[in-house]
Tab-separated table of C-alpha atoms in Angstrom:
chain	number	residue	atom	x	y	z
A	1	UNK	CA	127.507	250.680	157.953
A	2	UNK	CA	130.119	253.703	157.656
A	3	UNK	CA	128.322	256.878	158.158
A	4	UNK	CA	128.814	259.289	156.144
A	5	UNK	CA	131.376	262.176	158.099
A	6	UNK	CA	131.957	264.928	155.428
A	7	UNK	CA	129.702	267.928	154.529
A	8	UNK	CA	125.750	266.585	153.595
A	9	UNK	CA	125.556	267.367	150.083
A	10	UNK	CA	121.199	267.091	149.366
A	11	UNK	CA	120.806	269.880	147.646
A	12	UNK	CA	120.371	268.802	144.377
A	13	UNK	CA	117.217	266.944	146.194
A	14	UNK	CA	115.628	270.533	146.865
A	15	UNK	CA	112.920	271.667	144.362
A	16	UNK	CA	111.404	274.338	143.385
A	17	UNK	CA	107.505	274.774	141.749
A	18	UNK	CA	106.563	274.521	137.808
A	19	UNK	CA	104.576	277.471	138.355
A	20	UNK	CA	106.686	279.275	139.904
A	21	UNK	CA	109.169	279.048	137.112
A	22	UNK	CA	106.640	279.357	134.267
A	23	UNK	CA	106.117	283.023	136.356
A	24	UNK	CA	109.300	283.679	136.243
A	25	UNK	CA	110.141	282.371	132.682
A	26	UNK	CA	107.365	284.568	131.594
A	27	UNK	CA	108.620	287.770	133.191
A	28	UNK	CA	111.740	287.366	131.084
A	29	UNK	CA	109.940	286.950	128.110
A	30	UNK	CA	108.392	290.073	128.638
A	31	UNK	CA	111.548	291.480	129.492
A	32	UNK	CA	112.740	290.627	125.702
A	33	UNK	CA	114.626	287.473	126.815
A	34	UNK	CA	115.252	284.258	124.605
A	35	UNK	CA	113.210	281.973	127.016
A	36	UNK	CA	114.321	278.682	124.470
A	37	UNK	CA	117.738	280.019	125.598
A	38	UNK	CA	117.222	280.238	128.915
A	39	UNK	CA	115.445	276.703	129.268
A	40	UNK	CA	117.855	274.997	127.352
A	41	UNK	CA	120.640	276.133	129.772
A	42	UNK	CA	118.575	275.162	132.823
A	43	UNK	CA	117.904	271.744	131.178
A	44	UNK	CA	113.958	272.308	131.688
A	45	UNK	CA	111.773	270.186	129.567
A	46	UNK	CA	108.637	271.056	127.970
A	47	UNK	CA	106.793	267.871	129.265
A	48	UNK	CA	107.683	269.215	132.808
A	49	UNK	CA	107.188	272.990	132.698
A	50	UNK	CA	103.525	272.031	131.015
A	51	UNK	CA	103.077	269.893	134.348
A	52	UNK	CA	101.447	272.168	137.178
A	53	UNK	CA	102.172	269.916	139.715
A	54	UNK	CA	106.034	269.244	138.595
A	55	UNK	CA	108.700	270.466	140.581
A	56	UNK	CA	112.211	271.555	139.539
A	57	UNK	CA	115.728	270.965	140.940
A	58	UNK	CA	116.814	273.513	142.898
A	59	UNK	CA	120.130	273.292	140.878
A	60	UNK	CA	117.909	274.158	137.629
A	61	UNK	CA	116.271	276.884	139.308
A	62	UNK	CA	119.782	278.832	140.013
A	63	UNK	CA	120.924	277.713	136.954
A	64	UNK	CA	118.358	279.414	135.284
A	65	UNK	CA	119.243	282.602	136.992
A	66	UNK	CA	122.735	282.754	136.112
A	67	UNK	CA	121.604	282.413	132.143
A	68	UNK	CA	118.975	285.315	133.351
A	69	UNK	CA	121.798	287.479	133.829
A	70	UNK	CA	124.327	286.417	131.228
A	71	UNK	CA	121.397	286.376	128.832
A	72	UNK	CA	120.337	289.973	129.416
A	73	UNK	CA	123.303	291.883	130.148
A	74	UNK	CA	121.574	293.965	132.135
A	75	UNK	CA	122.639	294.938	135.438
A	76	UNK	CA	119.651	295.409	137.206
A	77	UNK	CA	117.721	292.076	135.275
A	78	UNK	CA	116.680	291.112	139.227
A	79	UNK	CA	114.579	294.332	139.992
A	80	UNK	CA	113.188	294.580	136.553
A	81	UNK	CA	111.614	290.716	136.787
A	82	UNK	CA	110.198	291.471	140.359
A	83	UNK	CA	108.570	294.761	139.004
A	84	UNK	CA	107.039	292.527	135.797
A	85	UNK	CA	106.430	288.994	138.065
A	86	UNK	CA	102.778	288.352	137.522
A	87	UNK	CA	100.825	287.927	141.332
A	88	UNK	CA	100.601	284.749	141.747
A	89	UNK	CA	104.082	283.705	141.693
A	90	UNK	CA	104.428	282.501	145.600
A	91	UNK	CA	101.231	280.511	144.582
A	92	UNK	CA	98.803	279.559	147.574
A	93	UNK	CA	101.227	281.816	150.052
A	94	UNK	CA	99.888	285.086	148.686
A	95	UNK	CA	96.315	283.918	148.584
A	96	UNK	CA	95.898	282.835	152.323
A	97	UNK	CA	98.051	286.170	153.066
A	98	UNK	CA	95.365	288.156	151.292
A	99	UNK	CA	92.554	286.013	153.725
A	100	UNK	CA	94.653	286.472	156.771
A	101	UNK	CA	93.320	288.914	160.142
A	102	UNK	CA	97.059	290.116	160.895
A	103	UNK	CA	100.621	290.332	159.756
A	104	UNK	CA	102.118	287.846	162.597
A	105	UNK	CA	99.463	285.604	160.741
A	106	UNK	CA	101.222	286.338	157.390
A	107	UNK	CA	104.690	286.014	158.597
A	108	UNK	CA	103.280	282.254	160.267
A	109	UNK	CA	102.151	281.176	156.528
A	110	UNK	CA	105.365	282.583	154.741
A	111	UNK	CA	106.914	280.468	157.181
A	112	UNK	CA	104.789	277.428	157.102
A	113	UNK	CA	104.017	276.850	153.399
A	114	UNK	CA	107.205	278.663	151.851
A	115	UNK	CA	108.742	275.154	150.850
A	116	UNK	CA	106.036	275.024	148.171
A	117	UNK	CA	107.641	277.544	146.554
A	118	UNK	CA	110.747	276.550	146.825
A	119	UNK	CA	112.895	274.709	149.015
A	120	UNK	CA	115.441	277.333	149.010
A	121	UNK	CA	116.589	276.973	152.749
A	122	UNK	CA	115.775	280.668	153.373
A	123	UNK	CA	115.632	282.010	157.075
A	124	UNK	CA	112.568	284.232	157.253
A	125	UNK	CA	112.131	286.169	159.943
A	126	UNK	CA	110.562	288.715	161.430
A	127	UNK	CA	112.563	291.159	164.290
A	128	UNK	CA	112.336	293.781	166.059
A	129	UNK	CA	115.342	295.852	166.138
A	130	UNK	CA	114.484	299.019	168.115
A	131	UNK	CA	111.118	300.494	169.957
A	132	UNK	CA	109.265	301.308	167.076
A	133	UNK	CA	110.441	299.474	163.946
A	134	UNK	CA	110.720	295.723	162.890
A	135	UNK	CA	112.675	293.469	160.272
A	136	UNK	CA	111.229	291.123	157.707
A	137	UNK	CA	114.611	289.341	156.844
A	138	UNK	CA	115.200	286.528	154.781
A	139	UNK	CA	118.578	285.096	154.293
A	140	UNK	CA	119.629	281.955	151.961
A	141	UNK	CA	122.479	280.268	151.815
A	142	UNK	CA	125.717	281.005	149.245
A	143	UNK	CA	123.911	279.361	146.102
A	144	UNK	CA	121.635	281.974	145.984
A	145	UNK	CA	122.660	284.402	143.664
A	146	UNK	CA	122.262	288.125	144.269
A	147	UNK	CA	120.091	288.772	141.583
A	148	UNK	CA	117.172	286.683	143.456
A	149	UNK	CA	117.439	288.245	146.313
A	150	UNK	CA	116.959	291.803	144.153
A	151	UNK	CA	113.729	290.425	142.565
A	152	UNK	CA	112.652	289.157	145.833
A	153	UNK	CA	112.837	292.592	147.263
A	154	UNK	CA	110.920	294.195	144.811
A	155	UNK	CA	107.851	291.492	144.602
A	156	UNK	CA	107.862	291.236	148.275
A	157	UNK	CA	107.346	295.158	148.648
A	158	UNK	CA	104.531	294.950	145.621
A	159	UNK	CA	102.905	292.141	147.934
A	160	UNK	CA	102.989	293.566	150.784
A	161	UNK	CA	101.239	296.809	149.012
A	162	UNK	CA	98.365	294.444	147.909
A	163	UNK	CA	97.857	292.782	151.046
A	164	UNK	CA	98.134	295.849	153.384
A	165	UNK	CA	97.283	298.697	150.845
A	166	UNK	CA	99.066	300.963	148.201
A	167	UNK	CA	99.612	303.411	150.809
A	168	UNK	CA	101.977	300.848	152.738
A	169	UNK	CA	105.541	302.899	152.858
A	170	UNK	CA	108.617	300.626	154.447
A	171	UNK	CA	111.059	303.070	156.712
A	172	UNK	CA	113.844	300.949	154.789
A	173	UNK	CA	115.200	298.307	152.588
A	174	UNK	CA	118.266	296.055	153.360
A	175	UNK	CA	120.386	294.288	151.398
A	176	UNK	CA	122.934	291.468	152.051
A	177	UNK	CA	125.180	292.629	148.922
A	178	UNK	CA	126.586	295.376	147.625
A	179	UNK	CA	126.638	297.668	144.729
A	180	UNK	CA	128.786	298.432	142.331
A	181	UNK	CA	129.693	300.623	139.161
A	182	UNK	CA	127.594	298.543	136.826
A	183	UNK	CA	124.551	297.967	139.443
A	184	UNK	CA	124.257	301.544	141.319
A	185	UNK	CA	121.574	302.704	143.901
A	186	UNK	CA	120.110	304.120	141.407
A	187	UNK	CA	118.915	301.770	139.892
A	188	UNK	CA	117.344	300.538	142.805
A	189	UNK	CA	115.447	303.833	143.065
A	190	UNK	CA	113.477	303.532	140.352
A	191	UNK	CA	111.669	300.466	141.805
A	192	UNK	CA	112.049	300.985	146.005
A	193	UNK	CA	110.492	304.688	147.009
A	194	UNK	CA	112.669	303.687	150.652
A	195	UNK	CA	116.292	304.514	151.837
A	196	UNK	CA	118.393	301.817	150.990
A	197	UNK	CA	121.129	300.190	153.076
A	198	UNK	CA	123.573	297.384	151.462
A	199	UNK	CA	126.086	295.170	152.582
A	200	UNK	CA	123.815	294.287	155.420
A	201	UNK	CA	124.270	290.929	157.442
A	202	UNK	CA	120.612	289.980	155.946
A	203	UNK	CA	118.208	290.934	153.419
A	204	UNK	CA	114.758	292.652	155.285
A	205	UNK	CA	112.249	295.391	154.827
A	206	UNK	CA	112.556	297.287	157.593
A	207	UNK	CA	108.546	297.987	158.635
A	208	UNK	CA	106.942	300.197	161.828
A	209	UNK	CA	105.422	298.252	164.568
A	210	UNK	CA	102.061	300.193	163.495
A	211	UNK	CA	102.097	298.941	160.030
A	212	UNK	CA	102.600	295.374	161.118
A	213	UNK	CA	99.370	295.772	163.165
A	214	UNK	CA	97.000	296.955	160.728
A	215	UNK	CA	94.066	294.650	159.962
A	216	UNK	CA	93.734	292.567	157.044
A	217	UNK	CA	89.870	292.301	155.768
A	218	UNK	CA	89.891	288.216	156.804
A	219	UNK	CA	87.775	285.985	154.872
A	220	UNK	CA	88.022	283.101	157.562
A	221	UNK	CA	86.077	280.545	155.415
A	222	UNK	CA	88.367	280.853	152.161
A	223	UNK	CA	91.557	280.740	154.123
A	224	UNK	CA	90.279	277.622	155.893
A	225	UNK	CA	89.917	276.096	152.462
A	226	UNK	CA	93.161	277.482	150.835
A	227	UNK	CA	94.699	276.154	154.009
A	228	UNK	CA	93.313	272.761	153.691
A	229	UNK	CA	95.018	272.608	150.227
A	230	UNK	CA	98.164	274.108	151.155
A	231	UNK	CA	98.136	271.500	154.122
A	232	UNK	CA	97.704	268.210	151.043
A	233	UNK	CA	100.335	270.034	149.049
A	234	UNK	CA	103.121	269.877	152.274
A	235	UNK	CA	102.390	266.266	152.777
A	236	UNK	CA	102.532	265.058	149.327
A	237	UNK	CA	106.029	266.952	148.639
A	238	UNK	CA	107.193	265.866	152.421
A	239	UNK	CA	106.455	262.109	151.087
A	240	UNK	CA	108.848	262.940	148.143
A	241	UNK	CA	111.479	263.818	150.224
A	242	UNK	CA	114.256	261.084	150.957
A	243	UNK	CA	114.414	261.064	155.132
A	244	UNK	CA	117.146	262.561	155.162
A	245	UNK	CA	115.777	265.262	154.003
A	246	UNK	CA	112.872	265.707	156.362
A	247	UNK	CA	114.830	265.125	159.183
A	248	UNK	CA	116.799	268.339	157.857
A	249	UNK	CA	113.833	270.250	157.396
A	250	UNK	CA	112.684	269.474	161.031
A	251	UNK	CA	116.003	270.100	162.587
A	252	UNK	CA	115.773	273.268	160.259
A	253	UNK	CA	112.195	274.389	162.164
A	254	UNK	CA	114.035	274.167	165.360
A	255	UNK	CA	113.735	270.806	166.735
A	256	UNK	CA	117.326	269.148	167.770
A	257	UNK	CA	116.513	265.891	169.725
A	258	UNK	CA	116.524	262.697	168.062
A	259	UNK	CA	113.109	261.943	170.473
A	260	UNK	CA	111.515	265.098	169.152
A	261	UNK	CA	111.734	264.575	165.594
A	262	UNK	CA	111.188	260.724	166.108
A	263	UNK	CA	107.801	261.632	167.795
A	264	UNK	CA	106.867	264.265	164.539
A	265	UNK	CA	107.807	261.726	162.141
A	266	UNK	CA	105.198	258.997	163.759
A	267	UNK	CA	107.782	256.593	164.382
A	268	UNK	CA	110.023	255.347	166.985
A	269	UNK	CA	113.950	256.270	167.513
A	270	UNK	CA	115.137	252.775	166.389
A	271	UNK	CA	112.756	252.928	163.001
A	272	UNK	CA	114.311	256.482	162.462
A	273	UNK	CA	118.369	255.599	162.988
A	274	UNK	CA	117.885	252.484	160.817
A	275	UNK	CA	116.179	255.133	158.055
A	276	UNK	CA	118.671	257.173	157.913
A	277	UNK	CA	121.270	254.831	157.915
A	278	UNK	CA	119.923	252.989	155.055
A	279	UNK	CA	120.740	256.333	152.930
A	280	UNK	CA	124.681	256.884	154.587
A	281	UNK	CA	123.507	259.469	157.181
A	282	UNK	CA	123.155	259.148	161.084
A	283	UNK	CA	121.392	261.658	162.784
A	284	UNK	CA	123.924	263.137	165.169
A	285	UNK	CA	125.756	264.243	161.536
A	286	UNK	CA	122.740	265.535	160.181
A	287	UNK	CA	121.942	267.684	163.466
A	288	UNK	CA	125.819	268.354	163.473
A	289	UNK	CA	125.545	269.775	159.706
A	290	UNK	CA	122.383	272.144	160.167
A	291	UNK	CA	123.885	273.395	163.557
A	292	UNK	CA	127.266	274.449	161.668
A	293	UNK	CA	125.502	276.085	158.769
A	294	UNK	CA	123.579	277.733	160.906
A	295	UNK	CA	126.423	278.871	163.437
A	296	UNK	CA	127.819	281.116	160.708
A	297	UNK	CA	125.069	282.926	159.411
A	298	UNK	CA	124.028	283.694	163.036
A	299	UNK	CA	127.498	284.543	164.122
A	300	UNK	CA	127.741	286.928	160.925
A	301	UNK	CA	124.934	288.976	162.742
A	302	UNK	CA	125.964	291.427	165.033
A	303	UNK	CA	122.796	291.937	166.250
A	304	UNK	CA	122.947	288.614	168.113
A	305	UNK	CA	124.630	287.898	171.080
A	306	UNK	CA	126.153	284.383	172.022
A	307	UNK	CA	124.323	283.344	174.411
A	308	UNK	CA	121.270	284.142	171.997
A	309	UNK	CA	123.343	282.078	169.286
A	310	UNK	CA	123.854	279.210	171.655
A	311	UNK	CA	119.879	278.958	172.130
A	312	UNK	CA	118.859	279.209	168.899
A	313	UNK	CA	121.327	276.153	168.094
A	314	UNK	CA	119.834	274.295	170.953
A	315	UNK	CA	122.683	274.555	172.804
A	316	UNK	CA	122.117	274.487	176.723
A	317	UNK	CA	124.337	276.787	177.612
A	318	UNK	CA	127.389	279.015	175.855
A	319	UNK	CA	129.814	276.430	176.971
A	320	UNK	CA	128.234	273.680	174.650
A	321	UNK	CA	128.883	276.506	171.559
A	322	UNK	CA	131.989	277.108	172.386
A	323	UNK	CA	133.305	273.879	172.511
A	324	UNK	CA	131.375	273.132	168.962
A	325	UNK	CA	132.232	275.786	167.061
A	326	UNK	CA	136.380	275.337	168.160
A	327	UNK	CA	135.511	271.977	166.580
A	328	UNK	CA	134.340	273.313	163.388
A	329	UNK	CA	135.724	276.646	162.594
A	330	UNK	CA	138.964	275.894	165.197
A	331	UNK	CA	137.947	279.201	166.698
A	332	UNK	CA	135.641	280.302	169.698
A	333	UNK	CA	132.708	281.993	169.190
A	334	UNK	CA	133.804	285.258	169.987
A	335	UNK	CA	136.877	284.540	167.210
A	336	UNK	CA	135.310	283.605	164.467
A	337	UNK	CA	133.326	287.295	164.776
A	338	UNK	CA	136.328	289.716	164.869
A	339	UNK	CA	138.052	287.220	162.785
A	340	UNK	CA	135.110	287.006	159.090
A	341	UNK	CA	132.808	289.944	160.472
């Protein structure tokens, strides 16, 4: 079989929660928004937003967020629907947060259990980037309008309030776009009590190491059971995923050996290759794809070096980069930087 050599377009196989939409449908209703209007445009049925356990394309879900902001004419429709998003609207993530002893415990289920939100391809992270203060960034890719990111902000500061207390004060808030005459900083102002930085290589609150620290009054035995669910929830959309997908997902998480994600998969190398190639894809493309994607939004980052680059791609040493990244941007590393940063 030919395998497939151009860009892996699976995107529209990404989906996003019912509930999560419903949340956000109803936060635009309250907003004074035509939600008939808006789900008509997004193509989303009544039989499946009245499904809890449906899930939407991820190609309906930004779909409905361009008609958000055509619809409202507003320009700053993203910080007004995370001020009115009902909690709730990360579903399970904010409930085992709320159980959790620490914030490194948080940042491990935001990480974990995200895709049941959506499977947005966001890079969450959390970074220190000086003595005394750390990043929460999270970065999607192009598809993502700006306008999510804005709402994501807002809720994730109002979250962060409830899990940590009211009192919780970020020493910043980044943004990966800009602003403009319609959409100004101060708009922004009225909904983030922070300085404000935009045009930023990621979107992050920036948070002190003490506040990261504090403790988080743990109830052990509910988080073991909101775990457990959260735990049947990733398997059963995992199973729904073509394997191309969750071979994507695990090269994603890190892993870039074909014996590595053979051996999480529970099956051998041979089964895997011959999966794959049943749906046009062989893995050395697929690893080749995530690598690239990757590349750019790291080398977009000033903050990392190349050699740090070159590990986080799996890469043994700098050399290995170099010579991939000539093949896919026809620059070096150190090129494609001064050249698009």
């Amino acid at each position: 079989m030919t395998m497939c050599k151009t860009k892996i377009k699976i995107d529209s196989e990404y989906t996003v929660a019912i509930s999560h939409i419903n949340n956000l449908l109803w936060s635009c209703q309250a907003l004074g928004l035509s939600t008939e209007t808006l789900k008509r445009d997004a193509k989303l049925s009544t039989q499946q937003l009245s499904d809890p356990e449906a899930r939407a394309s991820t190609k309906q879900f930004h779909q409905l967020w361009q008609s958000i902001e055509q619809l409202s004419n507003m320009p700053d429709i993203g910080l007004q629907i995370g001020q009115n998003l009902r909690f709730g609207h990360w579903g399970l993530i904010e409930y085992i947060s709320l159980n959790a002893s620490n914030f490194s415990q948080v940042m491990g289920i935001i990480i974990r259990y995200w895709r049941l939100v959506t499977e947005d391809k966001k890079d969450i992270n959390l970074t220190p980037i000086d003595d005394n203060n750390v990043a929460l960034s999270f970065l999607g890719d192009e598809t993502i309008p700006a306008i999510v990111y804005q709402a994501d902000m807002v809720y994730l500061d109002r979250v962060l309030k409830l899990i940590f207390g009211p009192d919780l004060q970020p020493v910043e808030f980044w943004f990966y776009h800009g602003c403009d005459a319609n959409l100004n900083e101060s708009h922004f102002k009225k909904v983030l009590n922070a300085p404000l930085r935009f045009n930023q290589s990621t979107n992050a609150v920036i948070l002190t190491q003490e506040q990261i620290e504090r403790p988080i009054n743990q109830d052990s035995a509910l988080m073991k059971i909101l775990i457990e669910q959260a735990e049947k929830r990733l398997k059963a959309l995992d199973q729904q995923l073509t394997m191309t997908l969750r071979v994507t997902n695990l090269i994603e998480s890190g892993l870039s050996k074909l014996s590595e994600v053979a051996k999480k998969l529970h099956m051998s190398e041979r089964t895997l290759q011959r999966r794959l190639e049943k749906e046009g894809y062989a893995f050395n493309d697929i690893l080749n794809q995530v690598q690239k994607d990757k590349a750019q939004k790291y080398l977009i980052d000033n903050t990392l070096s190349i050699k740090e680059i070159s590990f986080l791609l799996g890469f043994q040493d700098e050399r290995g980069f170099y010579s991939a990244a000539k093949r896919w941007f026809g620059l070096s590393p150190k090129d494609y930087r001064v050249k698009y940063v």
